[in-house]
Coordinates of C-alpha atoms in Angstrom, one line a residue:
X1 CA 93.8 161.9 -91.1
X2 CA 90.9 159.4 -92.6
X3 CA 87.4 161.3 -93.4
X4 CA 85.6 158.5 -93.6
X5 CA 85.3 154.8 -92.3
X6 CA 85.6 152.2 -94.5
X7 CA 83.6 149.3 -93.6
X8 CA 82.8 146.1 -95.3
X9 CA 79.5 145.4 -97.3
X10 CA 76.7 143.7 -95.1
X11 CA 79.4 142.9 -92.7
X12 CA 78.3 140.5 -89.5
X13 CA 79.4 141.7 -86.2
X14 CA 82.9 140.7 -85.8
X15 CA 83.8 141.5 -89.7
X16 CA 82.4 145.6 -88.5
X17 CA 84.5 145.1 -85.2
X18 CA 87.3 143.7 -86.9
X19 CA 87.1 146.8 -89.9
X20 CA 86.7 149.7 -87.4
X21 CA 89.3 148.3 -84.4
X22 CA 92.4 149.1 -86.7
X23 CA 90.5 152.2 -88.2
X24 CA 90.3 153.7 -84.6
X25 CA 93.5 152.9 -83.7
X26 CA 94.7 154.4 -86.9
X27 CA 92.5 157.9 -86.2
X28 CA 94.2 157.8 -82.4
X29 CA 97.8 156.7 -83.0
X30 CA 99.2 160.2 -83.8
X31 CA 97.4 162.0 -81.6
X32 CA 98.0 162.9 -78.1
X33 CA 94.7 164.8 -76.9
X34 CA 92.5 162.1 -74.7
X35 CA 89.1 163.9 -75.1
X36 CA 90.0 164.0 -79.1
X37 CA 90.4 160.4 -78.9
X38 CA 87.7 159.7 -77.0
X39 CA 85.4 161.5 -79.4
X40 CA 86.4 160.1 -82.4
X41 CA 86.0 156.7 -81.1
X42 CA 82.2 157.4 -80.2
X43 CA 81.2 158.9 -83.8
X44 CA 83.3 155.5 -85.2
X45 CA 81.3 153.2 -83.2
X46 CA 78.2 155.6 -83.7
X47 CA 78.3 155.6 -87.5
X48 CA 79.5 151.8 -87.2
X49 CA 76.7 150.6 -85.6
X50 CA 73.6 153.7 -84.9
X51 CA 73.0 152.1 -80.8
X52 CA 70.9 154.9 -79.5
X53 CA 73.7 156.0 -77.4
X54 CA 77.5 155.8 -77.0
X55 CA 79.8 157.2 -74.9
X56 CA 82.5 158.1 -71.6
X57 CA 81.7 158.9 -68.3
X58 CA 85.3 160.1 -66.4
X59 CA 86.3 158.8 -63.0
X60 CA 86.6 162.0 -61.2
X61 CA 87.1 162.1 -57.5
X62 CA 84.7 160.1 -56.2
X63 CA 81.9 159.8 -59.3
X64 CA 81.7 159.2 -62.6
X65 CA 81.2 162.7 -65.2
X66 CA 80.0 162.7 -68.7
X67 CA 82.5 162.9 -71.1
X68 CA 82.5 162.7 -75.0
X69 CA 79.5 161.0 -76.5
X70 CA 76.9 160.3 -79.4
X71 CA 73.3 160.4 -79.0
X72 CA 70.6 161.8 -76.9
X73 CA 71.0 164.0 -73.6
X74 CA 73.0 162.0 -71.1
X75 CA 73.1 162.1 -67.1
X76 CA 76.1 164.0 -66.4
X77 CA 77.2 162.6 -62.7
X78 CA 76.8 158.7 -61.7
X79 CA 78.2 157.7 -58.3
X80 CA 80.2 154.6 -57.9
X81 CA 77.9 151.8 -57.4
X82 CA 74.6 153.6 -58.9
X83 CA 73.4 151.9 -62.3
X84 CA 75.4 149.6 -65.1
X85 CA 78.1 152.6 -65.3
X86 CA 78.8 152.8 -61.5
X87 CA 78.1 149.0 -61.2
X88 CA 80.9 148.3 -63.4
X89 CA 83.3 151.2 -62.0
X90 CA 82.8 149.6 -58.7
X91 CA 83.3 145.8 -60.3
X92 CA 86.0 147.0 -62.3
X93 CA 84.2 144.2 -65.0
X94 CA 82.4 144.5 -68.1
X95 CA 78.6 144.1 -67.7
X96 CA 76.1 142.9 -70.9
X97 CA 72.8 144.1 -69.7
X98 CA 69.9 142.1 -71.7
X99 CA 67.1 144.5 -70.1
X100 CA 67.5 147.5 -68.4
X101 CA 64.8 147.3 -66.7
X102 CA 65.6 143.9 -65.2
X103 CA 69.1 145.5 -63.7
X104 CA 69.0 146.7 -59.9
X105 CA 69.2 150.1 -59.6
X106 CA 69.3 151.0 -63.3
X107 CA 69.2 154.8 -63.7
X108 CA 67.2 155.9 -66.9
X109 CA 69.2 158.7 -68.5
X110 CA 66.9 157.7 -71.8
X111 CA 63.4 155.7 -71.7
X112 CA 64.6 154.9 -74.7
X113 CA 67.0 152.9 -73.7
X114 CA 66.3 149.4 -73.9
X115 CA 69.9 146.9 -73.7
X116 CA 73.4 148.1 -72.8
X117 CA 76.9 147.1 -72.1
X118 CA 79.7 149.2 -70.2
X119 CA 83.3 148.3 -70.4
X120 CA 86.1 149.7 -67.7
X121 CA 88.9 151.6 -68.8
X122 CA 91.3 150.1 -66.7
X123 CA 94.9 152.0 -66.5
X124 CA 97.5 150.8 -63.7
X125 CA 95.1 148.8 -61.9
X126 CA 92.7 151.8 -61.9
X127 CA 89.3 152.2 -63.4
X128 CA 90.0 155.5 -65.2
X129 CA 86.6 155.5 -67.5
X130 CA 84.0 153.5 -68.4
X131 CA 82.4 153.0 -72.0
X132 CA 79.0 153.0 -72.3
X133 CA 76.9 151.7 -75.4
X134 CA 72.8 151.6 -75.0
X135 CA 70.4 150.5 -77.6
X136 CA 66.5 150.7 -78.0
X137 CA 66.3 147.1 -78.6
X138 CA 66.2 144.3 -75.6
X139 CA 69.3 141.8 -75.8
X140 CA 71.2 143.9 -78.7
X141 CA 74.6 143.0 -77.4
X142 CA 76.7 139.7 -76.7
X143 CA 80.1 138.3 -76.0
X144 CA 81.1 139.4 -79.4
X145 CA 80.6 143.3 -78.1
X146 CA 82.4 142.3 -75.0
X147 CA 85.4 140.6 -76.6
X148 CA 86.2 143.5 -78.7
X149 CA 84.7 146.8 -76.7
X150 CA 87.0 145.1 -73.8
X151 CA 89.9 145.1 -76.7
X152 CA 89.1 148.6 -77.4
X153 CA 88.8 149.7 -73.7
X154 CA 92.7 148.0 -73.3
X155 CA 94.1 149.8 -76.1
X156 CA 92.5 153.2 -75.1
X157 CA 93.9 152.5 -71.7
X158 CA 97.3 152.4 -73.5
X159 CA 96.7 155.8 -74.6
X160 CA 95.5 157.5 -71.6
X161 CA 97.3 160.8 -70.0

């Protein structure tokens, strides 16, 4: 199993996404434990890109429950429809979030927390999980995060049991 990422010199945006995509896939493809997966995934992206905070909330029942992450204390329960991570449970979409503050109903697990995108792991139709990346600086992410956190999402999904 790799140690370490390998990531290209003062790579842009899509050349980090494009480097780490195969690397996660690579660190997931032999194993079978989700919540190992999951993990992994979170310290690649942390190390990849240092966002204040990434990570999974779990659909169980009937709200969302903190699962593997990287960063700072999280909320541990979100209902569906409460904040970006319910908001896009409910939607089953992606949502790019320019300024928290500026979202309806935004719940402030960090004041830190400044921009944010969440991504549904979608598995027979099903929201299953939902990924969660926050930074501390207004209007950090774009439809290059979407295009490839919603590629990572899909091939997660693949994974899921």
């Amino acid at each position: 199993m790799a140690e370490e990422l390998f990531l290209p010199e003062n790579g842009n945006k899509t050349e980090l996404y494009e480097s780490i995509l195969p690397q996660i896939k690579g660190l997931t493809s032999i194993e079978t434990d989700l919540i190992a997966n999951l993990s992994n995934t979170c310290a690649v992206l942390k190390e990849t890109f240092n966002h204040l905070w990434i990570g999974f909330y779990l659909v169980k029942n009937d709200e969302l429950v903190l699962g593997p992450f990287q960063g700072p204390i999280a909320c541990t329960r979100i209902k569906k429809g409460k904040g970006v991570c319910g908001t896009t449970w409910a939607d089953a979409k992606t949502y790019v979030v320019e300024d928290v503050e500026a979202f309806p109903g935004h719940i402030a697990c960090s004041s830190a927390s400044k921009s944010e995108i969440v991504a549904p792991v979608i598995v027979n139709d099903e929201v299953v999980a939902v990924l969660d990346i926050d930074s501390d600086q207004l209007s950090t992410f774009d439809a290059i995060d979407q295009k490839y956190i919603e590629e990572l999402c899909s091939y997660l999904a693949s994974k899921w049991s």
